[in-house]
Amino acid sequence: MGNKTFAIIKPDAVKNGHTGKIYDRVLTAGFKILSAKLMKMTLAQAEGFYAVHKERPFFGELTTFMSSGACMVLALEKENAVAGWRKTIGATNPEEADEGTIRKDFATSLGENAVHGSDSDENAEKEIGFFFTESELISNQ
Ligand code: CMP
Protein backbone atom coordinates (compact mmCIF):
# COMPACT_ATOMS: atom_id res chain seq x y z
CA MET A 1 0.00 0.00 0.00
CA GLY A 2 1.27 3.46 -0.91
CA ASN A 3 1.65 6.32 1.51
CA LYS A 4 0.52 9.22 -0.67
CA THR A 5 -2.83 10.44 -1.89
CA PHE A 6 -4.20 13.46 -3.67
CA ALA A 7 -7.04 15.62 -2.40
CA ILE A 8 -8.99 18.64 -3.57
CA ILE A 9 -11.03 20.97 -1.41
CA LYS A 10 -13.57 21.73 -4.13
CA PRO A 11 -15.00 25.13 -5.11
CA ASP A 12 -18.23 24.65 -3.11
CA ALA A 13 -16.31 24.06 0.12
CA VAL A 14 -13.88 26.96 -0.46
CA LYS A 15 -16.76 29.30 -1.34
CA ASN A 16 -18.74 28.22 1.72
CA GLY A 17 -15.80 28.97 4.03
CA HIS A 18 -14.98 25.36 4.94
CA THR A 19 -11.29 25.32 3.92
CA GLY A 20 -9.92 25.75 7.45
CA LYS A 21 -12.26 23.16 8.96
CA ILE A 22 -11.34 20.63 6.26
CA TYR A 23 -7.62 21.35 6.78
CA ASP A 24 -8.18 20.56 10.44
CA ARG A 25 -9.82 17.23 9.52
CA VAL A 26 -6.80 16.40 7.33
CA LEU A 27 -4.36 16.98 10.20
CA THR A 28 -6.57 15.38 12.87
CA ALA A 29 -6.79 12.25 10.71
CA GLY A 30 -2.98 12.06 10.83
CA PHE A 31 -2.06 13.16 7.33
CA LYS A 32 1.05 15.18 6.62
CA ILE A 33 0.52 17.87 3.99
CA LEU A 34 3.39 17.44 1.52
CA SER A 35 2.16 20.37 -0.55
CA ALA A 36 -0.93 22.52 -0.99
CA LYS A 37 -1.99 25.33 -3.23
CA LEU A 38 -4.99 27.51 -3.78
CA MET A 39 -5.81 27.73 -7.46
CA LYS A 40 -8.59 28.27 -9.95
CA MET A 41 -8.56 25.52 -12.56
CA THR A 42 -9.10 26.39 -16.17
CA LEU A 43 -11.78 24.37 -17.94
CA ALA A 44 -8.99 22.61 -19.87
CA GLN A 45 -7.26 21.61 -16.61
CA ALA A 46 -10.50 20.26 -15.17
CA GLU A 47 -11.14 18.32 -18.39
CA GLY A 48 -7.62 16.90 -18.27
CA PHE A 49 -7.83 15.96 -14.62
CA TYR A 50 -11.20 14.23 -15.01
CA ALA A 51 -10.47 12.77 -18.49
CA VAL A 52 -11.34 9.29 -17.18
CA HIS A 53 -14.96 10.50 -16.90
CA LYS A 54 -15.20 12.14 -20.32
CA GLU A 55 -17.85 9.77 -21.64
CA ARG A 56 -20.05 10.22 -18.57
CA PRO A 57 -23.21 12.32 -18.86
CA PHE A 58 -22.10 14.51 -15.95
CA PHE A 59 -18.67 15.37 -17.45
CA GLY A 60 -19.71 18.87 -18.59
CA GLU A 61 -21.37 19.69 -15.28
CA LEU A 62 -18.38 18.33 -13.33
CA THR A 63 -15.69 20.20 -15.27
CA THR A 64 -17.69 23.46 -15.37
CA PHE A 65 -18.15 23.26 -11.61
CA MET A 66 -14.51 22.38 -10.90
CA SER A 67 -13.34 25.39 -12.93
CA SER A 68 -15.98 27.74 -11.49
CA GLY A 69 -14.01 29.04 -8.53
CA ALA A 70 -11.01 28.64 -6.26
CA CYS A 71 -10.11 25.20 -4.99
CA MET A 72 -7.28 23.85 -2.85
CA VAL A 73 -5.19 20.97 -4.20
CA LEU A 74 -3.20 18.90 -1.70
CA ALA A 75 -0.66 16.09 -1.74
CA LEU A 76 -1.07 14.07 1.46
CA GLU A 77 1.08 11.48 3.18
CA LYS A 78 0.14 8.77 5.66
CA GLU A 79 0.46 5.00 5.79
CA ASN A 80 -2.19 3.47 3.50
CA ALA A 81 -3.13 7.01 2.43
CA VAL A 82 -5.65 6.29 -0.35
CA ALA A 83 -7.94 4.15 1.81
CA GLY A 84 -7.43 6.37 4.86
CA TRP A 85 -8.40 9.54 3.01
CA ARG A 86 -11.43 7.89 1.38
CA LYS A 87 -12.60 6.82 4.84
CA THR A 88 -12.10 10.37 6.15
CA ILE A 89 -14.11 11.95 3.32
CA GLY A 90 -16.95 9.40 3.11
CA ALA A 91 -19.07 8.21 0.16
CA THR A 92 -19.15 10.21 -3.09
CA ASN A 93 -22.84 10.93 -2.58
CA PRO A 94 -23.15 12.88 0.71
CA GLU A 95 -26.53 11.26 1.34
CA GLU A 96 -24.68 7.94 1.66
CA ALA A 97 -21.71 9.29 3.63
CA ASP A 98 -21.11 8.06 7.19
CA GLU A 99 -21.56 10.35 10.18
CA GLY A 100 -18.43 12.34 10.97
CA THR A 101 -17.03 12.25 7.44
CA ILE A 102 -16.13 15.42 5.55
CA ARG A 103 -18.77 14.90 2.87
CA LYS A 104 -21.46 14.21 5.46
CA ASP A 105 -20.63 17.46 7.22
CA PHE A 106 -19.76 19.80 4.34
CA ALA A 107 -21.02 18.47 0.97
CA THR A 108 -24.24 19.73 -0.53
CA SER A 109 -24.86 17.27 -3.40
CA LEU A 110 -23.31 14.49 -5.48
CA GLY A 111 -21.87 17.06 -7.89
CA GLU A 112 -20.80 19.58 -5.24
CA ASN A 113 -19.37 17.14 -2.76
CA ALA A 114 -16.75 19.31 -1.00
CA VAL A 115 -13.67 17.15 -1.55
CA HIS A 116 -11.95 14.76 -3.92
CA GLY A 117 -9.80 11.77 -3.07
CA SER A 118 -7.77 9.45 -5.30
CA ASP A 119 -9.23 5.96 -5.74
CA SER A 120 -5.97 4.00 -6.13
CA ASP A 121 -2.23 4.33 -5.53
CA GLU A 122 -1.69 4.51 -9.29
CA ASN A 123 -4.18 7.37 -9.68
CA ALA A 124 -2.76 9.13 -6.60
CA GLU A 125 0.66 9.25 -8.31
CA LYS A 126 -0.87 10.53 -11.54
CA GLU A 127 -3.07 13.11 -9.82
CA ILE A 128 -0.25 14.46 -7.63
CA GLY A 129 1.89 14.72 -10.77
CA PHE A 130 -0.89 16.59 -12.58
CA PHE A 131 -0.72 19.52 -10.15
CA PHE A 132 2.68 19.35 -8.41
CA THR A 133 6.29 19.08 -9.48
CA GLU A 134 8.57 16.72 -7.52
CA SER A 135 10.36 19.68 -5.89
CA GLU A 136 7.07 21.05 -4.53
CA LEU A 137 6.54 17.92 -2.40
CA ILE A 138 8.17 18.57 0.98
CA SER A 139 8.79 15.13 2.42
CA ASN A 140 11.52 15.87 5.01
CA GLN A 141 9.30 17.92 7.35
P1 CMP B 1 -14.82 12.99 -7.30
O1 CMP B 1 -14.35 12.13 -6.19
O2 CMP B 1 -14.17 14.31 -7.48
O3 CMP B 1 -14.70 12.19 -8.69
C1 CMP B 1 -15.57 12.38 -9.77
C2 CMP B 1 -16.70 13.29 -9.44
O4 CMP B 1 -17.80 13.25 -10.32
C3 CMP B 1 -17.30 12.90 -8.10
O5 CMP B 1 -16.39 13.25 -7.07
C4 CMP B 1 -18.61 13.64 -8.11
O6 CMP B 1 -18.52 14.95 -7.59
C5 CMP B 1 -18.92 13.73 -9.59
N1 CMP B 1 -20.07 12.91 -9.93
C6 CMP B 1 -20.18 11.57 -9.85
N2 CMP B 1 -21.41 11.19 -10.26
C7 CMP B 1 -22.07 12.31 -10.62
C8 CMP B 1 -23.36 12.56 -11.14
N3 CMP B 1 -24.23 11.56 -11.36
N4 CMP B 1 -23.71 13.83 -11.37
C9 CMP B 1 -22.82 14.85 -11.17
N5 CMP B 1 -21.57 14.65 -10.69
C10 CMP B 1 -21.20 13.41 -10.41
Tab-separated table of C-alpha atoms and ligand atoms in Angstrom:
chain	number	residue	atom	x	y	z
A	1	MET	CA	0.000	0.000	0.000
A	2	GLY	CA	1.266	3.459	-0.905
A	3	ASN	CA	1.649	6.319	1.505
A	4	LYS	CA	0.516	9.216	-0.673
A	5	THR	CA	-2.828	10.439	-1.895
A	6	PHE	CA	-4.202	13.464	-3.668
A	7	ALA	CA	-7.044	15.624	-2.396
A	8	ILE	CA	-8.993	18.639	-3.573
A	9	ILE	CA	-11.027	20.975	-1.409
A	10	LYS	CA	-13.572	21.731	-4.126
A	11	PRO	CA	-15.002	25.133	-5.112
A	12	ASP	CA	-18.228	24.651	-3.112
A	13	ALA	CA	-16.306	24.062	0.116
A	14	VAL	CA	-13.885	26.959	-0.461
A	15	LYS	CA	-16.763	29.304	-1.341
A	16	ASN	CA	-18.738	28.217	1.717
A	17	GLY	CA	-15.801	28.966	4.029
A	18	HIS	CA	-14.976	25.361	4.942
A	19	THR	CA	-11.293	25.317	3.921
A	20	GLY	CA	-9.920	25.746	7.448
A	21	LYS	CA	-12.256	23.162	8.955
A	22	ILE	CA	-11.339	20.631	6.259
A	23	TYR	CA	-7.623	21.350	6.783
A	24	ASP	CA	-8.181	20.565	10.435
A	25	ARG	CA	-9.819	17.227	9.523
A	26	VAL	CA	-6.800	16.398	7.333
A	27	LEU	CA	-4.365	16.976	10.201
A	28	THR	CA	-6.566	15.377	12.873
A	29	ALA	CA	-6.790	12.248	10.706
A	30	GLY	CA	-2.981	12.059	10.830
A	31	PHE	CA	-2.058	13.157	7.331
A	32	LYS	CA	1.054	15.175	6.623
A	33	ILE	CA	0.523	17.871	3.992
A	34	LEU	CA	3.388	17.439	1.519
A	35	SER	CA	2.160	20.368	-0.548
A	36	ALA	CA	-0.926	22.516	-0.990
A	37	LYS	CA	-1.992	25.334	-3.231
A	38	LEU	CA	-4.986	27.506	-3.775
A	39	MET	CA	-5.808	27.734	-7.464
A	40	LYS	CA	-8.595	28.273	-9.953
A	41	MET	CA	-8.562	25.523	-12.555
A	42	THR	CA	-9.099	26.386	-16.166
A	43	LEU	CA	-11.780	24.368	-17.938
A	44	ALA	CA	-8.987	22.605	-19.869
A	45	GLN	CA	-7.257	21.609	-16.608
A	46	ALA	CA	-10.505	20.255	-15.172
A	47	GLU	CA	-11.144	18.319	-18.394
A	48	GLY	CA	-7.620	16.896	-18.270
A	49	PHE	CA	-7.825	15.964	-14.616
A	50	TYR	CA	-11.195	14.229	-15.008
A	51	ALA	CA	-10.468	12.767	-18.490
A	52	VAL	CA	-11.337	9.294	-17.184
A	53	HIS	CA	-14.962	10.497	-16.896
A	54	LYS	CA	-15.196	12.142	-20.321
A	55	GLU	CA	-17.850	9.766	-21.640
A	56	ARG	CA	-20.049	10.218	-18.573
A	57	PRO	CA	-23.213	12.317	-18.856
A	58	PHE	CA	-22.098	14.507	-15.946
A	59	PHE	CA	-18.671	15.372	-17.452
A	60	GLY	CA	-19.706	18.874	-18.595
A	61	GLU	CA	-21.369	19.687	-15.284
A	62	LEU	CA	-18.379	18.331	-13.333
A	63	THR	CA	-15.686	20.205	-15.265
A	64	THR	CA	-17.686	23.456	-15.373
A	65	PHE	CA	-18.146	23.257	-11.611
A	66	MET	CA	-14.513	22.381	-10.904
A	67	SER	CA	-13.339	25.393	-12.927
A	68	SER	CA	-15.981	27.743	-11.487
A	69	GLY	CA	-14.006	29.045	-8.525
A	70	ALA	CA	-11.015	28.637	-6.265
A	71	CYS	CA	-10.106	25.205	-4.988
A	72	MET	CA	-7.277	23.845	-2.847
A	73	VAL	CA	-5.190	20.966	-4.204
A	74	LEU	CA	-3.198	18.900	-1.702
A	75	ALA	CA	-0.658	16.089	-1.744
A	76	LEU	CA	-1.074	14.073	1.462
A	77	GLU	CA	1.082	11.483	3.177
A	78	LYS	CA	0.135	8.765	5.656
A	79	GLU	CA	0.463	4.995	5.790
A	80	ASN	CA	-2.188	3.474	3.500
A	81	ALA	CA	-3.125	7.011	2.434
A	82	VAL	CA	-5.648	6.290	-0.347
A	83	ALA	CA	-7.937	4.146	1.813
A	84	GLY	CA	-7.428	6.368	4.856
A	85	TRP	CA	-8.395	9.537	3.013
A	86	ARG	CA	-11.426	7.891	1.384
A	87	LYS	CA	-12.602	6.818	4.840
A	88	THR	CA	-12.100	10.367	6.149
A	89	ILE	CA	-14.112	11.955	3.320
A	90	GLY	CA	-16.951	9.403	3.107
A	91	ALA	CA	-19.066	8.206	0.165
A	92	THR	CA	-19.146	10.213	-3.094
A	93	ASN	CA	-22.840	10.929	-2.583
A	94	PRO	CA	-23.147	12.876	0.709
A	95	GLU	CA	-26.534	11.262	1.336
A	96	GLU	CA	-24.680	7.944	1.657
A	97	ALA	CA	-21.708	9.292	3.630
A	98	ASP	CA	-21.115	8.062	7.190
A	99	GLU	CA	-21.559	10.352	10.182
A	100	GLY	CA	-18.427	12.343	10.971
A	101	THR	CA	-17.035	12.247	7.444
A	102	ILE	CA	-16.132	15.418	5.554
A	103	ARG	CA	-18.767	14.900	2.873
A	104	LYS	CA	-21.461	14.209	5.460
A	105	ASP	CA	-20.632	17.461	7.222
A	106	PHE	CA	-19.758	19.803	4.335
A	107	ALA	CA	-21.020	18.468	0.972
A	108	THR	CA	-24.238	19.735	-0.534
A	109	SER	CA	-24.864	17.274	-3.400
A	110	LEU	CA	-23.309	14.494	-5.481
A	111	GLY	CA	-21.872	17.058	-7.888
A	112	GLU	CA	-20.804	19.581	-5.244
A	113	ASN	CA	-19.366	17.135	-2.758
A	114	ALA	CA	-16.755	19.308	-0.999
A	115	VAL	CA	-13.674	17.151	-1.553
A	116	HIS	CA	-11.953	14.759	-3.923
A	117	GLY	CA	-9.795	11.772	-3.068
A	118	SER	CA	-7.766	9.446	-5.304
A	119	ASP	CA	-9.234	5.964	-5.743
A	120	SER	CA	-5.970	4.000	-6.125
A	121	ASP	CA	-2.228	4.333	-5.529
A	122	GLU	CA	-1.692	4.508	-9.292
A	123	ASN	CA	-4.175	7.369	-9.678
A	124	ALA	CA	-2.764	9.129	-6.603
A	125	GLU	CA	0.660	9.249	-8.308
A	126	LYS	CA	-0.871	10.530	-11.535
A	127	GLU	CA	-3.067	13.109	-9.818
A	128	ILE	CA	-0.253	14.462	-7.634
A	129	GLY	CA	1.890	14.722	-10.771
A	130	PHE	CA	-0.891	16.590	-12.577
A	131	PHE	CA	-0.718	19.523	-10.148
A	132	PHE	CA	2.680	19.352	-8.409
A	133	THR	CA	6.290	19.078	-9.476
A	134	GLU	CA	8.567	16.721	-7.518
A	135	SER	CA	10.362	19.678	-5.893
A	136	GLU	CA	7.072	21.050	-4.529
A	137	LEU	CA	6.541	17.919	-2.397
A	138	ILE	CA	8.171	18.574	0.976
A	139	SER	CA	8.793	15.128	2.419
A	140	ASN	CA	11.515	15.872	5.008
A	141	GLN	CA	9.301	17.921	7.347
B	1	CMP	P1	-14.815	12.992	-7.301
B	1	CMP	O1	-14.350	12.130	-6.192
B	1	CMP	O2	-14.174	14.309	-7.483
B	1	CMP	O3	-14.698	12.188	-8.686
B	1	CMP	C1	-15.568	12.378	-9.768
B	1	CMP	C2	-16.695	13.295	-9.442
B	1	CMP	O4	-17.797	13.251	-10.317
B	1	CMP	C3	-17.296	12.902	-8.099
B	1	CMP	O5	-16.392	13.253	-7.073
B	1	CMP	C4	-18.614	13.638	-8.108
B	1	CMP	O6	-18.516	14.950	-7.586
B	1	CMP	C5	-18.915	13.727	-9.586
B	1	CMP	N1	-20.072	12.910	-9.929
B	1	CMP	C6	-20.180	11.574	-9.849
B	1	CMP	N2	-21.408	11.185	-10.265
B	1	CMP	C7	-22.065	12.309	-10.618
B	1	CMP	C8	-23.359	12.565	-11.138
B	1	CMP	N3	-24.225	11.557	-11.361
B	1	CMP	N4	-23.709	13.835	-11.374
B	1	CMP	C9	-22.815	14.848	-11.166
B	1	CMP	N5	-21.566	14.654	-10.686
B	1	CMP	C10	-21.198	13.407	-10.414
